Amino acid sequence: MAIGTAETAAGVRARVAELRAVRAQAVRGPGEEATGAQHARGKLTVRERLDLLLDAGSFQEVGQLRRHRASGFGLEARRPYTDGVVTGWGTVAGRTVFVYAHDFRMFGGALGEAHAEKIHKIMDMALAAGAPLVSLNDGAGARIQEGVSALAGYGGIFQRNTRASGVIPQISVMLGPCAGGAAYSPALTDFVFMVRDTSQMFITGPDVVRAVTGEEVTQNGLGGADVHAEVSGVAHFAYDDEATCLAEVRYLLSVLPSNNREQAPRVHGTDRPDRGCEALLDLVPADGSRPYDMAGVIEEIVDDGEYLEVHEHWARNVVCALARLDGQVVGVVANQPQVLAGVLDIAASEKAARFVQMCDAFNIPLVTLLDVPGFLPGVGQEHGGVIRHGAKLLYAYCNATVPRISLVLRKAYGGAYIVMDSQSIGADLTFAWPTNEIAVMGAEGAANVIFRRRIAQAEDPEAMRARMVKEYRSELMHPYYAAERGLIDDVIDPAETRQVLIRSLAMLHSKHADLPSRKHGNPPQ
């Protein structure tokens, strides 16, 4: 080897060694003390989280050597690699997923100009590649030292969240604080995961609340995981630890398509499509006033009894879940008679409407299980806008073009029956069990209205009322009334429910429906 060539090789090796040292420094982060403090808070480091989320060895980092160029307030002396956010792509069960993850050890995960530009780039890449985007949030909001540049960075994130909405799945995982305007990015995504005790979301923190309203509240009491999972409805899922949370994110990704042009992954399991569901005959009482757990019905119908319930702890009078039927992913919307008798109210309408929209956006067929006595009456509901909130669910169903199948188990009364994907608003197939009662209202209420005078003038009003209730039920609420008028397609044996749904979905697999040409609709708010 010539001397010049040897010197060149030595120089390259020195540069490669330097690169490796720089990369090692970037991966290591700010040091053991900061890592120890992160662990002391009960939180994992950013790299540990990525290892749990992504397939082993699949992560390809982008912008690892990025550093901010801001000055003032001591920033020029603190220019760590990655600038407090790790961005890149990897795989989950072999499918590409893009991710950005805040590193709380640097600037408290606060967003600055360079930090934001890294996120913008990875969001643009996810949209261009047609692959899901997962954000691991653990940041203290905007980097105050960088002023308005940090705020503009959030604007770019919000714009990209909106542009990607309904195109690729967007999942926000809250693993630490998320305060102020930063909280709006998760609110714009499809799913929000939170971890109890270590993650919080709020627009104004406890100190501001105390100063303005005088209310004393802790961070968890104001915006913790359980608050958002049970009260506000901001969080779809809440878990006790990060490992479980990230495992569930992986599971959710396994039942979602990569983008709106694809179907959700189909699997071939061991649960036979022709399996009978004899247990349903005993699970659901024929008496419409007796409660039961709709979860048992769903478990009996779907593959292997497995499903992922969305918003499990919020608006529990309606169940929204992702499951499989003969390997095909479906979205299940069902009334829950165990909670408020399964009525629809403001929160349930909003919950179901958003779920229906998500399923429609990502080509997931809808199966609706009805056992609904109506909308919840009351001054609070009316003044709270139950009309416009209920209309959200109606709009979502009417606008959905995916295969839609509805099944009436027992009662389906009034406007709630129409809203819950009845045939009249576009359900492709509608079925009912022989225990169904489809009517404007319950027999007791109807008899009191229709036969009010006869009941009042009778010698024995209670006996007359009972007679009229029986007459109304036999004339207008018998199991075959709706089928005789073409309002349902068939009355089926409950034991055959799984078979009927699977055959119907197979027939509807290639369904194509076009909406009128328009820029977008104007859904009720």
Short mmCIF file of C-alpha atoms in Angstrom, two decimals:
data_model
loop_
_atom_site.label_atom_id
_atom_site.label_comp_id
_atom_site.label_asym_id
_atom_site.label_seq_id
_atom_site.Cartn_x
_atom_site.Cartn_y
_atom_site.Cartn_z
CA MET A 1 0.00 0.00 0.00
CA ALA A 2 1.32 3.46 -0.90
CA ILE A 3 2.17 5.83 1.95
CA GLY A 4 -0.50 8.35 0.86
CA THR A 5 -3.14 5.66 0.71
CA ALA A 6 -2.18 4.38 4.15
CA GLU A 7 -2.36 7.87 5.60
CA THR A 8 -5.78 8.38 3.99
CA ALA A 9 -7.05 5.09 5.42
CA ALA A 10 -5.76 6.05 8.85
CA GLY A 11 -7.49 9.41 8.56
CA VAL A 12 -10.81 7.82 7.60
CA ARG A 13 -10.54 5.36 10.47
CA ALA A 14 -9.94 8.24 12.85
CA ARG A 15 -13.00 10.03 11.53
CA VAL A 16 -15.11 6.86 11.83
CA ALA A 17 -13.90 6.42 15.40
CA GLU A 18 -14.86 10.03 16.09
CA LEU A 19 -18.31 9.42 14.57
CA ARG A 20 -18.83 6.38 16.75
CA ALA A 21 -17.89 8.36 19.83
CA VAL A 22 -20.31 11.12 18.91
CA ARG A 23 -23.09 8.62 18.26
CA ALA A 24 -22.39 6.89 21.57
CA GLN A 25 -22.63 10.24 23.32
CA ALA A 26 -25.95 10.98 21.58
CA VAL A 27 -27.39 7.59 22.56
CA ARG A 28 -26.09 7.83 26.12
CA GLY A 29 -27.70 11.21 26.65
CA PRO A 30 -26.97 13.59 29.51
CA GLY A 31 -25.48 11.02 31.86
CA GLU A 32 -26.13 8.67 34.74
CA GLU A 33 -27.39 11.34 37.12
CA ALA A 34 -30.17 12.44 34.77
CA THR A 35 -31.02 8.82 33.99
CA GLY A 36 -31.19 8.01 37.69
CA ALA A 37 -33.53 10.94 38.25
CA GLN A 38 -35.78 9.70 35.43
CA HIS A 39 -35.93 6.23 36.94
CA ALA A 40 -36.57 7.71 40.39
CA ARG A 41 -39.74 9.30 38.98
CA GLY A 42 -40.91 5.82 38.00
CA LYS A 43 -40.27 6.50 34.31
CA LEU A 44 -38.15 4.79 31.66
CA THR A 45 -35.64 6.58 29.48
CA VAL A 46 -36.44 7.38 25.89
CA ARG A 47 -34.29 4.54 24.50
CA GLU A 48 -35.79 2.02 26.92
CA ARG A 49 -39.25 3.01 25.72
CA LEU A 50 -38.32 2.61 22.09
CA ASP A 51 -36.93 -0.86 22.82
CA LEU A 52 -40.31 -1.87 24.30
CA LEU A 53 -42.36 -0.37 21.49
CA LEU A 54 -40.44 -1.52 18.41
CA ASP A 55 -39.20 -4.87 17.17
CA ALA A 56 -35.67 -5.62 18.38
CA GLY A 57 -32.99 -4.00 16.24
CA SER A 58 -35.46 -2.34 13.87
CA PHE A 59 -35.13 1.32 14.93
CA GLN A 60 -33.53 3.66 12.40
CA GLU A 61 -32.93 7.06 13.93
CA VAL A 62 -33.24 10.31 12.01
CA GLY A 63 -31.64 13.58 13.15
CA GLN A 64 -29.58 12.03 15.92
CA LEU A 65 -26.87 14.68 15.63
CA ARG A 66 -29.23 17.65 15.48
CA ARG A 67 -28.46 20.45 17.97
CA HIS A 68 -30.20 23.74 18.61
CA ARG A 69 -28.58 27.03 17.57
CA ALA A 70 -30.34 29.30 20.05
CA SER A 71 -28.43 31.64 22.34
CA GLY A 72 -29.13 33.55 25.50
CA PHE A 73 -30.26 32.41 28.93
CA GLY A 74 -27.34 29.96 28.98
CA LEU A 75 -28.56 27.95 25.98
CA GLU A 76 -25.32 28.38 24.04
CA ALA A 77 -23.56 26.33 26.72
CA ARG A 78 -26.11 23.51 26.54
CA ARG A 79 -26.31 21.99 23.07
CA PRO A 80 -26.90 18.24 23.49
CA TYR A 81 -27.27 15.95 20.51
CA THR A 82 -30.91 15.01 19.60
CA ASP A 83 -32.07 18.28 21.26
CA GLY A 84 -34.35 16.36 23.58
CA VAL A 85 -36.35 14.33 21.07
CA VAL A 86 -35.53 11.03 19.37
CA THR A 87 -37.12 10.54 15.95
CA GLY A 88 -37.07 7.74 13.40
CA TRP A 89 -38.83 4.61 12.24
CA GLY A 90 -38.87 0.92 13.05
CA THR A 91 -41.24 -2.01 12.86
CA VAL A 92 -43.98 -3.46 15.03
CA ALA A 93 -44.67 -7.10 14.16
CA GLY A 94 -42.73 -6.47 10.95
CA ARG A 95 -44.79 -3.45 9.81
CA THR A 96 -43.24 0.01 9.51
CA VAL A 97 -44.11 2.54 12.22
CA PHE A 98 -42.74 6.08 12.62
CA VAL A 99 -42.10 7.46 16.07
CA TYR A 100 -40.94 10.51 17.94
CA ALA A 101 -40.14 10.36 21.64
CA HIS A 102 -39.34 13.18 24.06
CA ASP A 103 -36.26 12.83 26.26
CA PHE A 104 -37.22 14.41 29.58
CA ARG A 105 -33.58 14.35 30.66
CA MET A 106 -32.82 17.21 28.27
CA PHE A 107 -34.54 20.55 28.90
CA GLY A 108 -37.36 18.60 30.57
CA GLY A 109 -38.39 17.43 27.10
CA ALA A 110 -39.38 21.00 26.25
CA LEU A 111 -39.90 21.85 22.59
CA GLY A 112 -37.60 24.29 20.85
CA GLU A 113 -37.08 25.19 17.20
CA ALA A 114 -34.69 22.35 16.29
CA HIS A 115 -36.72 19.91 18.40
CA ALA A 116 -39.89 20.88 16.51
CA GLU A 117 -38.25 20.65 13.10
CA LYS A 118 -37.21 17.07 13.84
CA ILE A 119 -40.80 16.19 14.73
CA HIS A 120 -42.12 17.96 11.62
CA LYS A 121 -39.78 15.94 9.42
CA ILE A 122 -40.75 12.57 10.89
CA MET A 123 -44.45 13.44 10.66
CA ASP A 124 -44.01 14.36 6.99
CA MET A 125 -42.15 11.10 6.39
CA ALA A 126 -44.91 9.06 8.04
CA LEU A 127 -47.57 10.66 5.89
CA ALA A 128 -45.53 10.24 2.71
CA ALA A 129 -44.77 6.58 3.50
CA GLY A 130 -48.36 5.83 4.55
CA ALA A 131 -47.37 4.36 7.91
CA PRO A 132 -48.66 4.89 11.47
CA LEU A 133 -47.17 7.59 13.69
CA VAL A 134 -46.63 7.05 17.42
CA SER A 135 -45.59 9.89 19.73
CA LEU A 136 -44.10 9.11 23.14
CA ASN A 137 -44.85 12.29 25.07
CA ASP A 138 -42.82 13.29 28.12
CA GLY A 139 -42.25 17.01 27.86
CA ALA A 140 -42.70 20.21 29.83
CA GLY A 141 -44.21 22.21 26.97
CA ALA A 142 -42.57 25.00 24.99
CA ARG A 143 -38.94 25.88 25.66
CA ILE A 144 -39.45 29.30 27.19
CA GLN A 145 -35.89 30.44 26.43
CA GLU A 146 -36.60 30.19 22.69
CA GLY A 147 -39.74 32.29 22.86
CA VAL A 148 -42.18 32.42 19.98
CA SER A 149 -40.08 30.07 17.84
CA ALA A 150 -41.11 27.25 20.15
CA LEU A 151 -44.78 28.19 19.89
CA ALA A 152 -44.55 28.20 16.09
CA GLY A 153 -43.12 24.69 16.32
CA TYR A 154 -46.32 23.53 17.99
CA GLY A 155 -48.34 25.12 15.21
CA GLY A 156 -46.48 23.01 12.68
CA ILE A 157 -47.22 19.86 14.66
CA PHE A 158 -50.94 20.68 14.91
CA GLN A 159 -51.16 21.36 11.18
CA ARG A 160 -49.54 18.01 10.40
CA ASN A 161 -51.78 16.17 12.90
CA THR A 162 -54.78 17.56 11.08
CA ARG A 163 -53.44 16.81 7.61
CA ALA A 164 -52.72 13.20 8.59
CA SER A 165 -56.10 12.71 10.30
CA GLY A 166 -57.96 9.83 8.70
CA VAL A 167 -54.99 9.08 6.44
CA ILE A 168 -52.60 7.29 8.79
CA PRO A 169 -53.24 6.09 12.36
CA GLN A 170 -51.87 8.54 14.91
CA ILE A 171 -51.30 7.31 18.46
CA SER A 172 -50.24 9.52 21.38
CA VAL A 173 -48.68 7.84 24.40
CA MET A 174 -48.51 10.05 27.49
CA LEU A 175 -45.54 9.00 29.64
CA GLY A 176 -44.99 12.22 31.58
CA PRO A 177 -46.33 15.77 31.72
CA CYS A 178 -48.08 17.41 28.78
CA ALA A 179 -49.21 20.92 29.62
CA GLY A 180 -50.54 23.99 27.87
CA GLY A 181 -50.83 24.07 24.11
CA ALA A 182 -48.82 20.84 23.85
CA ALA A 183 -51.94 18.95 24.97
CA TYR A 184 -53.73 19.78 21.75
CA SER A 185 -51.57 17.51 19.62
CA PRO A 186 -52.72 14.33 21.43
CA ALA A 187 -56.29 15.62 21.25
CA LEU A 188 -55.98 15.74 17.46
CA THR A 189 -54.76 12.13 17.18
CA ASP A 190 -56.79 8.92 16.92
CA PHE A 191 -55.87 7.33 20.26
CA VAL A 192 -54.43 8.57 23.55
CA PHE A 193 -52.71 6.23 26.04
CA MET A 194 -51.80 7.30 29.58
CA VAL A 195 -49.87 5.81 32.50
CA ARG A 196 -51.24 6.25 36.01
CA ASP A 197 -49.32 8.47 38.46
CA THR A 198 -46.61 9.49 35.99
CA SER A 199 -48.53 11.15 33.12
CA GLN A 200 -50.70 14.24 33.24
CA MET A 201 -52.41 16.44 30.67
CA PHE A 202 -53.90 19.88 31.29
CA ILE A 203 -54.12 23.29 29.66
CA THR A 204 -53.55 25.24 32.90
CA GLY A 205 -51.79 23.60 35.83
CA PRO A 206 -52.74 23.42 39.50
CA ASP A 207 -50.93 26.68 40.38
CA VAL A 208 -52.86 28.67 37.77
CA VAL A 209 -56.14 27.01 38.77
CA ARG A 210 -55.48 27.89 42.40
CA ALA A 211 -54.62 31.51 41.56
CA VAL A 212 -57.63 32.07 39.31
CA THR A 213 -60.39 30.01 40.92
CA GLY A 214 -59.10 29.25 44.40
CA GLU A 215 -59.53 25.51 43.82
CA GLU A 216 -56.93 23.22 45.38
CA VAL A 217 -56.04 20.28 43.18
CA THR A 218 -53.04 18.03 42.54
CA GLN A 219 -51.56 17.39 39.11
CA ASN A 220 -53.10 13.90 39.00
CA GLY A 221 -56.40 15.18 40.35
CA LEU A 222 -56.50 17.79 37.60
CA GLY A 223 -55.21 15.84 34.62
CA GLY A 224 -54.08 12.36 35.59
CA ALA A 225 -54.72 9.14 33.69
CA ASP A 226 -57.86 8.13 35.57
CA VAL A 227 -59.36 11.61 35.29
CA HIS A 228 -58.99 11.60 31.52
CA ALA A 229 -59.97 7.93 31.13
CA GLU A 230 -63.11 8.15 33.30
CA VAL A 231 -64.25 11.79 33.50
CA SER A 232 -63.13 13.90 30.55
CA GLY A 233 -62.84 11.17 27.91
CA VAL A 234 -59.54 12.62 26.65
CA ALA A 235 -57.68 9.31 27.19
CA HIS A 236 -58.81 6.13 25.46
CA PHE A 237 -56.61 3.81 27.54
CA ALA A 238 -54.97 3.99 31.01
CA TYR A 239 -52.44 1.54 32.43
CA ASP A 240 -50.43 1.10 35.62
CA ASP A 241 -46.95 0.96 34.07
CA GLU A 242 -45.11 1.86 30.91
CA ALA A 243 -44.30 -1.70 29.86
CA THR A 244 -47.97 -2.72 29.85
CA CYS A 245 -48.94 0.51 28.12
CA LEU A 246 -46.44 0.07 25.30
CA ALA A 247 -47.39 -3.61 24.88
CA GLU A 248 -51.00 -2.49 24.37
CA VAL A 249 -49.88 0.11 21.83
CA ARG A 250 -48.25 -2.71 19.89
CA TYR A 251 -51.49 -4.71 20.08
CA LEU A 252 -53.55 -1.77 18.85
CA LEU A 253 -51.20 -1.32 15.89
CA SER A 254 -51.73 -5.01 15.03
CA VAL A 255 -55.46 -4.43 14.42
CA LEU A 256 -55.11 -1.17 12.46
CA PRO A 257 -54.19 -0.77 8.80
CA SER A 258 -51.07 1.20 7.95
CA ASN A 259 -53.14 3.84 6.18
CA ASN A 260 -56.58 4.61 4.76
CA ARG A 261 -55.83 2.84 1.47
CA GLU A 262 -55.27 -0.54 3.09
CA GLN A 263 -57.32 -3.07 5.03
CA ALA A 264 -56.50 -4.00 8.60
CA PRO A 265 -54.25 -7.11 8.86
CA ARG A 266 -56.20 -10.35 8.68
CA VAL A 267 -55.15 -13.37 10.70
CA HIS A 268 -56.09 -17.03 10.44
CA GLY A 269 -56.96 -18.30 13.89
CA THR A 270 -58.39 -21.50 15.27
CA ASP A 271 -61.90 -20.23 16.11
CA ARG A 272 -64.25 -21.83 13.55
CA PRO A 273 -66.43 -19.41 11.56
CA ASP A 274 -69.37 -21.83 11.88
CA ARG A 275 -69.07 -22.12 15.66
CA GLY A 276 -72.45 -21.94 17.35
CA CYS A 277 -73.17 -19.50 20.16
CA GLU A 278 -75.56 -21.50 22.32
CA ALA A 279 -74.46 -19.58 25.42
CA LEU A 280 -76.21 -16.47 24.08
CA LEU A 281 -79.58 -18.12 24.73
CA ASP A 282 -78.86 -17.91 28.46
CA LEU A 283 -76.76 -14.73 28.59
CA VAL A 284 -79.52 -12.34 27.53
CA PRO A 285 -82.81 -12.37 29.51
CA ALA A 286 -85.96 -12.14 27.42
CA ASP A 287 -87.37 -9.62 29.93
CA GLY A 288 -86.26 -6.24 28.59
CA SER A 289 -86.15 -4.73 32.08
CA ARG A 290 -83.49 -7.15 33.33
CA PRO A 291 -79.86 -6.04 32.91
CA TYR A 292 -76.98 -8.18 31.63
CA ASP A 293 -73.37 -7.61 30.65
CA MET A 294 -72.98 -6.87 26.95
CA ALA A 295 -69.30 -7.81 27.28
CA GLY A 296 -70.37 -11.45 27.60
CA VAL A 297 -72.28 -11.23 24.32
CA ILE A 298 -69.30 -9.73 22.49
CA GLU A 299 -66.93 -12.35 23.90
CA GLU A 300 -69.21 -15.15 22.74
CA ILE A 301 -69.47 -13.79 19.19
CA VAL A 302 -65.94 -12.65 18.30
CA ASP A 303 -62.88 -14.78 17.56
CA ASP A 304 -61.51 -16.47 20.69
CA GLY A 305 -63.48 -14.07 22.89
CA GLU A 306 -60.78 -11.41 22.41
CA TYR A 307 -61.45 -7.74 21.87
CA LEU A 308 -59.85 -4.37 22.68
CA GLU A 309 -62.31 -1.99 24.30
CA VAL A 310 -61.77 1.70 23.50
CA HIS A 311 -62.69 4.25 26.19
CA GLU A 312 -63.54 1.37 28.53
CA HIS A 313 -63.97 3.58 31.60
CA TRP A 314 -65.74 6.58 30.04
CA ALA A 315 -69.42 6.67 29.00
CA ARG A 316 -69.78 3.03 30.00
CA ASN A 317 -73.40 2.83 28.84
CA VAL A 318 -72.03 2.18 25.35
CA VAL A 319 -69.25 -0.27 24.43
CA CYS A 320 -66.82 0.46 21.57
CA ALA A 321 -64.35 -2.29 20.75
CA LEU A 322 -62.03 -3.63 18.08
CA ALA A 323 -62.27 -7.39 17.55
CA ARG A 324 -62.02 -10.03 14.83
CA LEU A 325 -64.63 -12.17 13.11
CA ASP A 326 -63.07 -15.00 11.11
CA GLY A 327 -59.79 -13.11 11.25
CA GLN A 328 -61.22 -9.83 9.90
CA VAL A 329 -60.99 -6.77 12.12
CA VAL A 330 -64.36 -5.19 12.94
CA GLY A 331 -65.50 -2.30 15.06
CA VAL A 332 -68.23 -3.21 17.54
CA VAL A 333 -70.62 -0.59 18.92
CA ALA A 334 -73.04 -1.91 21.55
CA ASN A 335 -75.36 -0.58 24.23
CA GLN A 336 -74.48 -1.73 27.75
CA PRO A 337 -77.65 -2.60 29.74
CA GLN A 338 -75.62 -2.85 32.94
CA VAL A 339 -74.98 0.91 32.95
CA LEU A 340 -77.91 3.36 32.83
CA ALA A 341 -79.93 0.55 31.21
CA GLY A 342 -77.93 1.15 28.02
CA VAL A 343 -79.46 4.54 27.21
CA LEU A 344 -77.69 7.01 24.96
CA ASP A 345 -76.62 10.29 26.51
CA ILE A 346 -74.23 13.11 25.63
CA ALA A 347 -71.02 11.29 26.53
CA ALA A 348 -72.07 7.95 24.98
CA SER A 349 -73.06 9.68 21.74
CA GLU A 350 -69.72 11.44 21.48
CA LYS A 351 -67.77 8.29 22.31
CA ALA A 352 -69.57 6.15 19.75
CA ALA A 353 -69.52 8.85 17.06
CA ARG A 354 -65.74 9.26 17.23
CA PHE A 355 -65.27 5.49 17.16
CA VAL A 356 -67.53 5.10 14.12
CA GLN A 357 -65.61 7.85 12.32
CA MET A 358 -62.27 6.19 13.11
CA CYS A 359 -63.48 2.82 11.82
CA ASP A 360 -64.84 4.39 8.65
CA ALA A 361 -61.61 6.32 8.03
CA PHE A 362 -59.52 3.14 8.25
CA ASN A 363 -61.79 0.70 6.38
CA ILE A 364 -62.92 -1.24 9.44
CA PRO A 365 -66.45 -2.74 9.08
CA LEU A 366 -68.99 -1.86 11.76
CA VAL A 367 -71.15 -4.27 13.75
CA THR A 368 -73.76 -2.58 15.95
CA LEU A 369 -75.52 -4.46 18.76
CA LEU A 370 -78.72 -2.74 19.91
CA ASP A 371 -80.46 -2.95 23.24
CA VAL A 372 -81.39 0.69 23.78
CA PRO A 373 -84.44 2.14 25.58
CA GLY A 374 -83.88 5.64 24.19
CA PHE A 375 -81.99 8.82 25.03
CA LEU A 376 -81.47 9.75 28.67
CA PRO A 377 -84.15 12.27 29.71
CA GLY A 378 -83.42 15.23 31.96
CA VAL A 379 -82.89 18.97 32.14
CA GLY A 380 -79.11 18.50 32.37
CA GLN A 381 -79.04 16.48 29.15
CA GLU A 382 -81.23 18.90 27.22
CA HIS A 383 -79.36 21.98 28.43
CA GLY A 384 -76.07 20.21 27.77
CA GLY A 385 -77.00 19.82 24.12
CA VAL A 386 -78.03 16.18 23.83
CA ILE A 387 -79.66 17.08 20.50
CA ARG A 388 -76.44 18.20 18.84
CA HIS A 389 -74.33 15.56 20.59
CA GLY A 390 -76.74 12.79 19.63
CA ALA A 391 -76.66 14.14 16.09
CA LYS A 392 -72.90 13.51 16.03
CA LEU A 393 -73.53 9.77 16.22
CA LEU A 394 -76.28 10.00 13.62
CA TYR A 395 -73.98 11.95 11.29
CA ALA A 396 -71.10 9.52 11.79
CA TYR A 397 -73.20 6.50 10.83
CA CYS A 398 -74.90 8.22 7.90
CA ASN A 399 -71.52 9.32 6.56
CA ALA A 400 -69.83 5.92 6.94
CA THR A 401 -69.19 3.94 3.76
CA VAL A 402 -67.66 0.78 5.28
CA PRO A 403 -69.77 -2.40 5.58
CA ARG A 404 -72.36 -1.84 8.30
CA ILE A 405 -74.38 -4.58 10.02
CA SER A 406 -76.79 -3.98 12.89
CA LEU A 407 -78.40 -6.53 15.20
CA VAL A 408 -81.28 -5.83 17.60
CA LEU A 409 -80.98 -8.08 20.65
CA ARG A 410 -83.94 -6.83 22.67
CA LYS A 411 -85.44 -3.35 22.85
CA ALA A 412 -84.79 -0.60 20.32
CA TYR A 413 -86.96 2.40 21.04
CA GLY A 414 -87.47 5.80 19.50
CA GLY A 415 -84.79 8.04 18.09
CA ALA A 416 -82.07 5.98 19.73
CA TYR A 417 -83.06 3.03 17.52
CA ILE A 418 -82.77 5.17 14.40
CA VAL A 419 -79.41 6.64 15.48
CA MET A 420 -77.86 3.25 16.25
CA ASP A 421 -77.38 2.36 12.58
CA SER A 422 -80.90 1.37 11.64
CA GLN A 423 -81.70 0.32 8.09
CA SER A 424 -83.26 3.70 7.40
CA ILE A 425 -79.93 5.52 7.83
CA GLY A 426 -77.98 3.16 5.62
CA ALA A 427 -77.08 -0.05 7.41
CA ASP A 428 -76.30 -2.67 4.77
CA LEU A 429 -77.90 -5.53 6.68
CA THR A 430 -80.11 -5.47 9.76
CA PHE A 431 -80.95 -8.50 11.87
CA ALA A 432 -82.86 -9.12 15.08
CA TRP A 433 -83.23 -11.84 17.66
CA PRO A 434 -86.71 -13.18 18.40
CA THR A 435 -86.56 -11.22 21.68
CA ASN A 436 -86.55 -7.90 19.81
CA GLU A 437 -88.95 -5.05 20.53
CA ILE A 438 -88.64 -2.26 17.96
CA ALA A 439 -91.03 0.63 18.59
CA VAL A 440 -91.43 4.35 19.08
CA MET A 441 -91.37 3.78 22.84
CA GLY A 442 -91.98 1.07 25.42
CA ALA A 443 -95.42 -0.52 25.58
CA GLU A 444 -96.20 1.01 28.97
CA GLY A 445 -95.45 4.55 27.85
CA ALA A 446 -97.21 4.10 24.53
CA ALA A 447 -100.36 2.73 26.17
CA ASN A 448 -100.45 5.65 28.60
CA VAL A 449 -100.40 8.09 25.65
CA ILE A 450 -102.68 6.31 23.18
CA PHE A 451 -105.28 5.02 25.62
CA ARG A 452 -105.11 7.81 28.17
CA ARG A 453 -108.86 8.53 28.15
CA ARG A 454 -109.95 4.90 28.17
CA ILE A 455 -107.68 4.20 31.12
CA ALA A 456 -108.89 7.27 33.02
CA GLN A 457 -112.58 6.47 32.42
CA ALA A 458 -112.32 2.75 33.29
CA GLU A 459 -113.75 1.40 36.51
CA ASP A 460 -110.42 -0.27 37.18
CA PRO A 461 -107.74 1.97 35.56
CA GLU A 462 -104.84 -0.35 36.43
CA ALA A 463 -106.52 -3.39 34.91
CA MET A 464 -107.38 -1.36 31.80
CA ARG A 465 -103.80 -0.10 31.57
CA ALA A 466 -102.43 -3.65 31.77
CA ARG A 467 -104.89 -4.76 29.08
CA MET A 468 -103.92 -1.89 26.76
CA VAL A 469 -100.21 -2.52 27.29
CA LYS A 470 -100.70 -6.15 26.32
CA GLU A 471 -102.75 -5.15 23.27
CA TYR A 472 -100.17 -2.61 22.10
CA ARG A 473 -97.34 -5.09 22.54
CA SER A 474 -99.12 -7.84 20.62
CA GLU A 475 -100.13 -5.53 17.76
CA LEU A 476 -97.03 -3.34 17.27
CA MET A 477 -94.13 -4.86 19.20
CA HIS A 478 -94.14 -8.55 18.36
CA PRO A 479 -90.78 -9.93 17.13
CA TYR A 480 -91.79 -10.04 13.46
CA TYR A 481 -93.46 -6.64 13.12
CA ALA A 482 -90.36 -4.88 11.77
CA ALA A 483 -89.43 -7.84 9.55
CA GLU A 484 -92.90 -7.90 8.02
CA ARG A 485 -92.44 -4.27 7.00
CA GLY A 486 -88.91 -4.72 5.65
CA LEU A 487 -87.27 -2.68 8.40
CA ILE A 488 -85.01 -5.60 9.31
CA ASP A 489 -83.73 -8.22 6.93
CA ASP A 490 -84.18 -11.30 9.08
CA VAL A 491 -84.99 -12.59 12.55
CA ILE A 492 -82.24 -15.02 13.52
CA ASP A 493 -81.55 -17.64 16.15
CA PRO A 494 -79.11 -16.09 18.67
CA ALA A 495 -76.98 -19.24 18.48
CA GLU A 496 -76.37 -18.50 14.77
CA THR A 497 -75.25 -14.89 15.35
CA ARG A 498 -71.56 -15.48 14.72
CA GLN A 499 -72.19 -17.43 11.53
CA VAL A 500 -74.62 -14.83 10.18
CA LEU A 501 -72.25 -11.94 10.89
CA ILE A 502 -69.26 -13.68 9.30
CA ARG A 503 -71.19 -14.63 6.15
CA SER A 504 -72.56 -11.11 5.86
CA LEU A 505 -69.13 -9.53 6.23
CA ALA A 506 -67.72 -11.86 3.58
CA MET A 507 -70.44 -10.78 1.17
CA LEU A 508 -69.84 -7.07 1.95
CA HIS A 509 -66.05 -7.35 1.67
CA SER A 510 -65.92 -5.62 -1.70
CA LYS A 511 -68.58 -3.01 -0.91
CA HIS A 512 -68.04 0.31 -2.65
CA ALA A 513 -69.98 3.44 -1.81
CA ASP A 514 -69.36 7.01 -2.93
CA LEU A 515 -70.31 10.14 -1.05
CA PRO A 516 -71.51 13.26 -2.91
CA SER A 517 -68.75 15.48 -4.26
CA ARG A 518 -67.94 18.11 -1.63
CA LYS A 519 -65.03 19.73 0.12
CA HIS A 520 -66.18 18.27 3.44
CA GLY A 521 -69.36 17.98 5.45
CA ASN A 522 -70.32 20.25 8.33
CA PRO A 523 -70.95 17.81 11.20
CA PRO A 524 -72.80 18.94 14.34
CA GLN A 525 -70.55 20.32 17.04
#
